[in-house]
Each structure stands twice: as C-alpha cells, then as structure tokens.
C-alpha cells in the first residue's frame, strides 16, 4: 500500500501519516464492521500567498471489513472546499479496494488565502450501516513555483486482525518511506524519522517508537494485544 504526501509545516516537519486499524471477528452472532482508509492526511503545496502551486490528484483507497473478511462498501463525499472537486468514487468489493480521487486545481486558495487546513467527511456504508471517517488536508507554503518533492509512506498491511484468542495477524508491520520529484515517476528511499504510536480507545495515542537516527524502513511489533490502532508519522530528518 503506497500513499503520497507533501511536507507540512510544524515544529517537527511532518511528511506523512498512516493509521493501521485492528479488526476483530466481533461478538458471537455479531461480526464487527470496520472501514480502513489508507490516505487520511494530505499536504498540498502552495505559494507564499496561499495558492496551490500545481494541479494535484489526491488518491484515497479504502476497504470494508465484516469481521476478518473484506466486504462490499460504498462511500459518499462530504462538502468540498473551493478548488477541490470529486474526480471519481469507486466502490470497494470483497476482491479489491475502493478508491476516491479528489482533484485540486492550480491557483486555487481552497477557501481563502488565509486558510491553512480543512477537513472532508467521508460516509461509508457497509451492510446498511454508516461509518464516518475524516480526511484532513493542509497547505504547505513553499514560497513559489517549481518542482516539488513528493513523500510517501508504505505499510505492509492496511489492517491487523485480532482473533478470538487475542492473537494478532500479522505480528509485525513494516513501514517504508519514499521520495520522488513531481516531474519524475521513480521512487527513491527517503531517510527520515518515524514516530509510531498506539491507542487503546481510538482517541488518545501514546508514542512507542521514535527513530534515533534517520532511516527509510522500520519493522514494528505491537507492544500489547489490547490496542485498537497504530499510527505512524514520517518526519523530516534533523
């Protein structure tokens, strides 16, 4: 699974983020319903006055699960800011992921020159139940036109299954980071800093791993079977 991101302005510059969700078989007779969204945070390169530098496609894969099994799932997209339009919306099946494509227009200010970020709600329907996920976008004010570097986080899996006996499958997750120029299709390993967090309630995340030196790949083993999600953030090396 490969996700493209741009740099975000922050005390530690963040290049991308991905959350791995746990799925379980649910209670007897009541299989759990889950939706995994691969790209949940996208940074959009803008000029110093807040306008989009170049046309951009944002790809957001998603999958629905009933218990451990993939299940057909549809998505509806909430209100979009000016400058962002829906390119396509492909339903997920039990065989392949669904895909939402958003078009970002060159020169748009995404609401206003002063706007720095925003959120778009996605409502997923699976087995006649609705699950809402929030997609976040943020401006990166790069200061001018020209080539831009695109950063990617790749995870070995999109979900981890939690079985009745409490065991996890798989037992480890591999995160890889990549970079490419916007004018080139070739990816190169990017050595950055990884921050990996766990949550038991889906709200509060606790840091469990922080890179001591720049690296382009991390193999991570969850610290407990009680967590509900793992979040990995890629940051600029110091």
PDB file of C-alpha atoms in Angstrom:
ATOM      1  CA  UNK A   1       0.000   0.000   0.000  1.00  0.00           C
ATOM      2  CA  UNK A   2       1.618   3.261  -1.145  1.00  0.00           C
ATOM      3  CA  UNK A   3       0.444   6.686  -0.030  1.00  0.00           C
ATOM      4  CA  UNK A   4       1.704  10.032  -1.360  1.00  0.00           C
ATOM      5  CA  UNK A   5       2.085  13.069   0.878  1.00  0.00           C
ATOM      6  CA  UNK A   6       3.680  16.507   0.890  1.00  0.00           C
ATOM      7  CA  UNK A   7       5.597  18.269   3.658  1.00  0.00           C
ATOM      8  CA  UNK A   8       3.606  20.004   6.400  1.00  0.00           C
ATOM      9  CA  UNK A   9       4.849  22.967   8.425  1.00  0.00           C
ATOM     10  CA  UNK A  10       5.181  22.014  12.102  1.00  0.00           C
ATOM     11  CA  UNK A  11       7.737  22.195  14.923  1.00  0.00           C
ATOM     12  CA  UNK A  12       8.989  18.897  13.516  1.00  0.00           C
ATOM     13  CA  UNK A  13       8.230  18.893   9.799  1.00  0.00           C
ATOM     14  CA  UNK A  14       5.861  16.045   9.008  1.00  0.00           C
ATOM     15  CA  UNK A  15       5.904  14.337   5.625  1.00  0.00           C
ATOM     16  CA  UNK A  16       3.058  11.840   6.035  1.00  0.00           C
ATOM     17  CA  UNK A  17       0.892   9.810   8.378  1.00  0.00           C
ATOM     18  CA  UNK A  18      -0.940   6.498   8.208  1.00  0.00           C
ATOM     19  CA  UNK A  19      -3.105   4.610  10.702  1.00  0.00           C
ATOM     20  CA  UNK A  20      -3.334   0.811  10.787  1.00  0.00           C
ATOM     21  CA  UNK A  21      -6.684  -0.351  12.171  1.00  0.00           C
ATOM     22  CA  UNK A  22      -7.337  -3.551  14.089  1.00  0.00           C
ATOM     23  CA  UNK A  23     -10.282  -5.693  13.031  1.00  0.00           C
ATOM     24  CA  UNK A  24     -11.830  -8.500  15.053  1.00  0.00           C
ATOM     25  CA  UNK A  25     -14.490 -11.118  14.462  1.00  0.00           C
ATOM     26  CA  UNK A  26     -16.804  -9.324  16.906  1.00  0.00           C
ATOM     27  CA  UNK A  27     -19.188 -10.891  19.399  1.00  0.00           C
ATOM     28  CA  UNK A  28     -20.792 -14.267  18.657  1.00  0.00           C
ATOM     29  CA  UNK A  29     -23.516 -13.664  16.068  1.00  0.00           C
ATOM     30  CA  UNK A  30     -22.457 -10.002  15.690  1.00  0.00           C
ATOM     31  CA  UNK A  31     -19.437  -9.671  13.393  1.00  0.00           C
ATOM     32  CA  UNK A  32     -17.658  -6.337  13.723  1.00  0.00           C
ATOM     33  CA  UNK A  33     -17.898  -3.752  10.932  1.00  0.00           C
ATOM     34  CA  UNK A  34     -14.817  -1.708  10.024  1.00  0.00           C
ATOM     35  CA  UNK A  35     -13.586   0.571   7.258  1.00  0.00           C
ATOM     36  CA  UNK A  36      -9.896   1.086   6.559  1.00  0.00           C
ATOM     37  CA  UNK A  37      -8.928   4.356   4.835  1.00  0.00           C
ATOM     38  CA  UNK A  38      -5.378   4.363   3.520  1.00  0.00           C
ATOM     39  CA  UNK A  39      -4.715   8.081   2.934  1.00  0.00           C
ATOM     40  CA  UNK A  40      -6.090  10.115   5.823  1.00  0.00           C
ATOM     41  CA  UNK A  41      -3.920  13.252   5.701  1.00  0.00           C
ATOM     42  CA  UNK A  42      -2.712  15.117   2.594  1.00  0.00           C
ATOM     43  CA  UNK A  43      -0.480  18.166   2.434  1.00  0.00           C
ATOM     44  CA  UNK A  44      -0.982  20.489  -0.551  1.00  0.00           C
ATOM     45  CA  UNK A  45       1.991  22.613  -1.752  1.00  0.00           C
ATOM     46  CA  UNK A  46       1.036  26.296  -2.043  1.00  0.00           C
ATOM     47  CA  UNK A  47       2.737  29.599  -2.802  1.00  0.00           C
ATOM     48  CA  UNK A  48       3.620  32.013  -0.013  1.00  0.00           C
ATOM     49  CA  UNK A  49       0.256  33.753  -0.503  1.00  0.00           C
ATOM     50  CA  UNK A  50      -1.697  30.511  -0.078  1.00  0.00           C
ATOM     51  CA  UNK A  51      -2.474  29.439  -3.658  1.00  0.00           C
ATOM     52  CA  UNK A  52      -2.000  25.869  -4.952  1.00  0.00           C
ATOM     53  CA  UNK A  53       1.271  25.563  -6.885  1.00  0.00           C
ATOM     54  CA  UNK A  54       0.191  22.917  -9.391  1.00  0.00           C
ATOM     55  CA  UNK A  55      -2.714  20.636 -10.289  1.00  0.00           C
ATOM     56  CA  UNK A  56      -2.834  17.669  -7.917  1.00  0.00           C
ATOM     57  CA  UNK A  57      -4.708  14.378  -7.711  1.00  0.00           C
ATOM     58  CA  UNK A  58      -5.353  13.020  -4.218  1.00  0.00           C
ATOM     59  CA  UNK A  59      -5.918   9.264  -4.137  1.00  0.00           C
ATOM     60  CA  UNK A  60      -7.737   7.763  -1.148  1.00  0.00           C
ATOM     61  CA  UNK A  61      -8.059   3.950  -1.151  1.00  0.00           C
ATOM     62  CA  UNK A  62     -10.495   2.303   1.274  1.00  0.00           C
ATOM     63  CA  UNK A  63     -11.776  -1.154   2.187  1.00  0.00           C
ATOM     64  CA  UNK A  64     -14.694  -2.503   4.207  1.00  0.00           C
ATOM     65  CA  UNK A  65     -14.500  -5.448   6.618  1.00  0.00           C
ATOM     66  CA  UNK A  66     -17.099  -7.663   8.270  1.00  0.00           C
ATOM     67  CA  UNK A  67     -15.132  -9.483  10.917  1.00  0.00           C
ATOM     68  CA  UNK A  68     -11.915 -10.611   9.232  1.00  0.00           C
ATOM     69  CA  UNK A  69     -13.335 -10.626   5.717  1.00  0.00           C
ATOM     70  CA  UNK A  70     -13.403  -7.894   3.092  1.00  0.00           C
ATOM     71  CA  UNK A  71     -16.952  -6.836   2.260  1.00  0.00           C
ATOM     72  CA  UNK A  72     -18.529  -4.515  -0.360  1.00  0.00           C
ATOM     73  CA  UNK A  73     -18.530  -0.914   0.817  1.00  0.00           C
ATOM     74  CA  UNK A  74     -19.595   2.401  -0.742  1.00  0.00           C
ATOM     75  CA  UNK A  75     -18.565   5.960   0.104  1.00  0.00           C
ATOM     76  CA  UNK A  76     -20.157   9.388  -0.102  1.00  0.00           C
ATOM     77  CA  UNK A  77     -18.008  12.520  -0.004  1.00  0.00           C
ATOM     78  CA  UNK A  78     -18.955  15.496   2.156  1.00  0.00           C
ATOM     79  CA  UNK A  79     -18.718  19.210   1.350  1.00  0.00           C
ATOM     80  CA  UNK A  80     -15.566  20.115  -0.584  1.00  0.00           C
ATOM     81  CA  UNK A  81     -13.762  23.476  -0.371  1.00  0.00           C
ATOM     82  CA  UNK A  82     -13.472  25.670  -3.453  1.00  0.00           C
ATOM     83  CA  UNK A  83     -10.657  24.382  -5.651  1.00  0.00           C
ATOM     84  CA  UNK A  84     -11.202  20.711  -4.775  1.00  0.00           C
ATOM     85  CA  UNK A  85     -13.589  18.600  -6.859  1.00  0.00           C
ATOM     86  CA  UNK A  86     -14.519  14.926  -6.883  1.00  0.00           C
ATOM     87  CA  UNK A  87     -12.757  13.139  -9.736  1.00  0.00           C
ATOM     88  CA  UNK A  88     -14.107   9.644  -9.172  1.00  0.00           C
ATOM     89  CA  UNK A  89     -15.585   7.420  -6.474  1.00  0.00           C
ATOM     90  CA  UNK A  90     -15.221   3.670  -6.947  1.00  0.00           C
ATOM     91  CA  UNK A  91     -16.920   1.287  -4.510  1.00  0.00           C
ATOM     92  CA  UNK A  92     -14.933  -1.347  -2.647  1.00  0.00           C
ATOM     93  CA  UNK A  93     -15.737  -5.018  -3.237  1.00  0.00           C
ATOM     94  CA  UNK A  94     -14.766  -8.204  -1.445  1.00  0.00           C
ATOM     95  CA  UNK A  95     -11.955  -8.556  -4.002  1.00  0.00           C
ATOM     96  CA  UNK A  96     -10.430  -5.084  -4.297  1.00  0.00           C
ATOM     97  CA  UNK A  97     -10.218  -1.747  -2.501  1.00  0.00           C
ATOM     98  CA  UNK A  98     -12.444   1.186  -3.355  1.00  0.00           C
ATOM     99  CA  UNK A  99     -10.906   4.477  -4.432  1.00  0.00           C
ATOM    100  CA  UNK A 100     -11.803   8.151  -4.083  1.00  0.00           C
ATOM    101  CA  UNK A 101      -9.973  10.624  -6.338  1.00  0.00           C
ATOM    102  CA  UNK A 102     -10.016  14.339  -5.495  1.00  0.00           C
ATOM    103  CA  UNK A 103      -8.824  16.974  -7.985  1.00  0.00           C
ATOM    104  CA  UNK A 104      -7.020  20.033  -6.605  1.00  0.00           C
ATOM    105  CA  UNK A 105      -6.850  22.976  -9.029  1.00  0.00           C
ATOM    106  CA  UNK A 106      -3.708  25.014  -9.627  1.00  0.00           C
ATOM    107  CA  UNK A 107      -4.079  28.603  -8.436  1.00  0.00           C
ATOM    108  CA  UNK A 108      -6.995  27.933  -6.082  1.00  0.00           C
ATOM    109  CA  UNK A 109      -6.811  29.182  -2.498  1.00  0.00           C
ATOM    110  CA  UNK A 110      -9.008  26.404  -1.047  1.00  0.00           C
ATOM    111  CA  UNK A 111     -11.437  28.840   0.519  1.00  0.00           C
ATOM    112  CA  UNK A 112      -9.236  31.853   1.193  1.00  0.00           C
ATOM    113  CA  UNK A 113      -5.583  32.869   1.095  1.00  0.00           C
ATOM    114  CA  UNK A 114      -5.565  32.703   4.901  1.00  0.00           C
ATOM    115  CA  UNK A 115      -6.987  29.160   5.078  1.00  0.00           C
ATOM    116  CA  UNK A 116      -4.295  26.732   6.251  1.00  0.00           C
ATOM    117  CA  UNK A 117      -6.173  23.434   6.596  1.00  0.00           C
ATOM    118  CA  UNK A 118      -9.551  21.760   6.411  1.00  0.00           C
ATOM    119  CA  UNK A 119     -11.438  18.512   6.830  1.00  0.00           C
ATOM    120  CA  UNK A 120     -13.657  16.482   4.497  1.00  0.00           C
ATOM    121  CA  UNK A 121     -16.042  13.873   5.962  1.00  0.00           C
ATOM    122  CA  UNK A 122     -16.458  10.561   4.158  1.00  0.00           C
ATOM    123  CA  UNK A 123     -19.507   8.443   4.994  1.00  0.00           C
ATOM    124  CA  UNK A 124     -19.019   4.743   4.266  1.00  0.00           C
ATOM    125  CA  UNK A 125     -21.940   2.331   4.030  1.00  0.00           C
ATOM    126  CA  UNK A 126     -21.361  -1.340   4.794  1.00  0.00           C
ATOM    127  CA  UNK A 127     -24.173  -3.833   5.465  1.00  0.00           C
ATOM    128  CA  UNK A 128     -26.614  -0.885   5.650  1.00  0.00           C
ATOM    129  CA  UNK A 129     -24.578   0.656   8.492  1.00  0.00           C
ATOM    130  CA  UNK A 130     -22.811   4.021   8.183  1.00  0.00           C
ATOM    131  CA  UNK A 131     -19.268   4.722   9.369  1.00  0.00           C
ATOM    132  CA  UNK A 132     -17.838   8.262   9.152  1.00  0.00           C
ATOM    133  CA  UNK A 133     -14.133   8.899   8.585  1.00  0.00           C
ATOM    134  CA  UNK A 134     -12.452  12.311   8.441  1.00  0.00           C
ATOM    135  CA  UNK A 135      -9.906  13.238   5.762  1.00  0.00           C
ATOM    136  CA  UNK A 136      -7.636  16.207   6.588  1.00  0.00           C
ATOM    137  CA  UNK A 137      -5.770  18.446   4.140  1.00  0.00           C
ATOM    138  CA  UNK A 138      -3.170  21.099   4.972  1.00  0.00           C
ATOM    139  CA  UNK A 139      -1.393  23.778   2.973  1.00  0.00           C
ATOM    140  CA  UNK A 140       2.387  23.730   2.684  1.00  0.00           C
ATOM    141  CA  UNK A 141       3.545  27.240   1.825  1.00  0.00           C
ATOM    142  CA  UNK A 142       6.651  26.573  -0.230  1.00  0.00           C
ATOM    143  CA  UNK A 143       7.013  30.161  -1.353  1.00  0.00           C
ATOM    144  CA  UNK A 144       6.997  29.857  -5.133  1.00  0.00           C
ATOM    145  CA  UNK A 145       6.588  27.758  -8.257  1.00  0.00           C
ATOM    146  CA  UNK A 146       8.837  24.949  -9.379  1.00  0.00           C
ATOM    147  CA  UNK A 147       9.450  21.269  -8.850  1.00  0.00           C
ATOM    148  CA  UNK A 148       8.296  19.787  -5.566  1.00  0.00           C
ATOM    149  CA  UNK A 149       9.278  16.607  -3.771  1.00  0.00           C
ATOM    150  CA  UNK A 150       6.539  14.093  -3.021  1.00  0.00           C
ATOM    151  CA  UNK A 151       6.932  11.899   0.048  1.00  0.00           C
ATOM    152  CA  UNK A 152       5.320   8.519   0.629  1.00  0.00           C
ATOM    153  CA  UNK A 153       4.686   6.111   3.482  1.00  0.00           C
ATOM    154  CA  UNK A 154       4.210   2.464   2.595  1.00  0.00           C
ATOM    155  CA  UNK A 155       2.812  -0.068   5.051  1.00  0.00           C
ATOM    156  CA  UNK A 156       2.995  -3.827   4.620  1.00  0.00           C
ATOM    157  CA  UNK A 157      -0.689  -4.173   5.634  1.00  0.00           C
ATOM    158  CA  UNK A 158      -3.758  -1.937   5.892  1.00  0.00           C
ATOM    159  CA  UNK A 159      -5.299  -3.767   8.866  1.00  0.00           C
ATOM    160  CA  UNK A 160      -4.262  -6.206  11.581  1.00  0.00           C
ATOM    161  CA  UNK A 161      -6.733  -8.881  12.627  1.00  0.00           C
ATOM    162  CA  UNK A 162      -7.374  -9.572  16.289  1.00  0.00           C
ATOM    163  CA  UNK A 163      -8.567 -13.144  16.746  1.00  0.00           C
ATOM    164  CA  UNK A 164     -10.818 -14.620  19.426  1.00  0.00           C
ATOM    165  CA  UNK A 165      -7.802 -15.960  21.321  1.00  0.00           C
ATOM    166  CA  UNK A 166      -6.292 -12.453  21.384  1.00  0.00           C
ATOM    167  CA  UNK A 167      -3.534 -13.191  18.890  1.00  0.00           C
ATOM    168  CA  UNK A 168      -2.631 -10.686  16.183  1.00  0.00           C
ATOM    169  CA  UNK A 169      -2.107 -11.399  12.494  1.00  0.00           C
ATOM    170  CA  UNK A 170       0.390 -10.379  11.280  1.00  0.00           C
ATOM    171  CA  UNK A 171       2.545  -9.930  14.362  1.00  0.00           C
ATOM    172  CA  UNK A 172       4.709  -7.186  12.809  1.00  0.00           C
ATOM    173  CA  UNK A 173       4.201  -4.250  10.413  1.00  0.00           C
ATOM    174  CA  UNK A 174       6.830  -2.850   8.066  1.00  0.00           C
ATOM    175  CA  UNK A 175       6.784   0.874   7.272  1.00  0.00           C
ATOM    176  CA  UNK A 176       8.848   2.212   4.345  1.00  0.00           C
ATOM    177  CA  UNK A 177       9.393   5.818   3.268  1.00  0.00           C
ATOM    178  CA  UNK A 178       9.989   7.131  -0.253  1.00  0.00           C
ATOM    179  CA  UNK A 179      10.570  10.385  -2.106  1.00  0.00           C
ATOM    180  CA  UNK A 180      10.213  11.412  -5.738  1.00  0.00           C
ATOM    181  CA  UNK A 181      10.256  14.665  -7.666  1.00  0.00           C
ATOM    182  CA  UNK A 182       6.906  15.833  -9.041  1.00  0.00           C
ATOM    183  CA  UNK A 183       8.351  15.687 -12.571  1.00  0.00           C
ATOM    184  CA  UNK A 184       9.558  12.095 -12.166  1.00  0.00           C
ATOM    185  CA  UNK A 185       7.826   8.750 -11.608  1.00  0.00           C
ATOM    186  CA  UNK A 186      10.803   6.999  -9.987  1.00  0.00           C
ATOM    187  CA  UNK A 187      10.762   6.462  -6.224  1.00  0.00           C
ATOM    188  CA  UNK A 188      13.878   6.591  -4.050  1.00  0.00           C
ATOM    189  CA  UNK A 189      14.157   5.535  -0.394  1.00  0.00           C
ATOM    190  CA  UNK A 190      13.868   8.535   1.923  1.00  0.00           C
ATOM    191  CA  UNK A 191      15.712   8.519   5.229  1.00  0.00           C
ATOM    192  CA  UNK A 192      13.537  10.334   7.713  1.00  0.00           C
ATOM    193  CA  UNK A 193      12.363   9.957  11.291  1.00  0.00           C
ATOM    194  CA  UNK A 194       9.484   7.630  12.192  1.00  0.00           C
ATOM    195  CA  UNK A 195       7.153   8.179  15.142  1.00  0.00           C
ATOM    196  CA  UNK A 196       4.928   5.174  15.901  1.00  0.00           C
ATOM    197  CA  UNK A 197       2.029   5.457  18.347  1.00  0.00           C
ATOM    198  CA  UNK A 198      -0.582   3.074  19.735  1.00  0.00           C
ATOM    199  CA  UNK A 199      -4.102   3.681  21.046  1.00  0.00           C
ATOM    200  CA  UNK A 200      -6.421   1.518  23.125  1.00  0.00           C
ATOM    201  CA  UNK A 201      -9.509   3.744  22.807  1.00  0.00           C
ATOM    202  CA  UNK A 202      -9.092   5.300  19.351  1.00  0.00           C
ATOM    203  CA  UNK A 203      -8.726   8.786  20.854  1.00  0.00           C
ATOM    204  CA  UNK A 204      -5.507   9.045  22.872  1.00  0.00           C
ATOM    205  CA  UNK A 205      -2.312   7.880  21.155  1.00  0.00           C
ATOM    206  CA  UNK A 206       0.889   7.082  23.070  1.00  0.00           C
ATOM    207  CA  UNK A 207       4.326   7.156  21.445  1.00  0.00           C
ATOM    208  CA  UNK A 208       6.016   3.751  21.420  1.00  0.00           C
ATOM    209  CA  UNK A 209       8.818   4.228  18.894  1.00  0.00           C
ATOM    210  CA  UNK A 210      10.840   7.268  17.773  1.00  0.00           C
ATOM    211  CA  UNK A 211      13.753   6.925  15.342  1.00  0.00           C
ATOM    212  CA  UNK A 212      17.088   7.719  16.957  1.00  0.00           C
ATOM    213  CA  UNK A 213      18.691   8.256  13.543  1.00  0.00           C
ATOM    214  CA  UNK A 214      17.344   8.788  10.028  1.00  0.00           C
ATOM    215  CA  UNK A 215      16.045   5.594   8.424  1.00  0.00           C
ATOM    216  CA  UNK A 216      13.938   4.566   5.437  1.00  0.00           C
ATOM    217  CA  UNK A 217      12.319   1.431   6.894  1.00  0.00           C
ATOM    218  CA  UNK A 218      11.027   0.232  10.269  1.00  0.00           C
ATOM    219  CA  UNK A 219       9.738  -3.194  11.298  1.00  0.00           C
ATOM    220  CA  UNK A 220       7.371  -2.653  14.223  1.00  0.00           C
ATOM    221  CA  UNK A 221       5.961  -5.151  16.724  1.00  0.00           C
ATOM    222  CA  UNK A 222       2.869  -4.023  18.693  1.00  0.00           C
ATOM    223  CA  UNK A 223       3.563  -3.788  22.422  1.00  0.00           C
ATOM    224  CA  UNK A 224       0.185  -5.160  23.529  1.00  0.00           C
ATOM    225  CA  UNK A 225      -2.788  -7.042  22.134  1.00  0.00           C
ATOM    226  CA  UNK A 226      -5.217  -4.528  23.656  1.00  0.00           C
ATOM    227  CA  UNK A 227      -4.602  -1.700  21.194  1.00  0.00           C
ATOM    228  CA  UNK A 228      -7.173  -0.730  18.559  1.00  0.00           C
ATOM    229  CA  UNK A 229      -4.920   1.140  16.118  1.00  0.00           C
ATOM    230  CA  UNK A 230      -1.318   2.024  15.286  1.00  0.00           C
ATOM    231  CA  UNK A 231      -0.365   5.411  13.830  1.00  0.00           C
ATOM    232  CA  UNK A 232       2.912   6.020  12.007  1.00  0.00           C
ATOM    233  CA  UNK A 233       4.168   9.533  11.210  1.00  0.00           C
ATOM    234  CA  UNK A 234       7.111  10.292   8.924  1.00  0.00           C
ATOM    235  CA  UNK A 235       9.082  13.437   9.776  1.00  0.00           C
ATOM    236  CA  UNK A 236      11.997  15.315   8.260  1.00  0.00           C
ATOM    237  CA  UNK A 237      15.390  14.171   9.487  1.00  0.00           C
ATOM    238  CA  UNK A 238      17.126  16.591  11.803  1.00  0.00           C
TER     239      UNK A 238
END
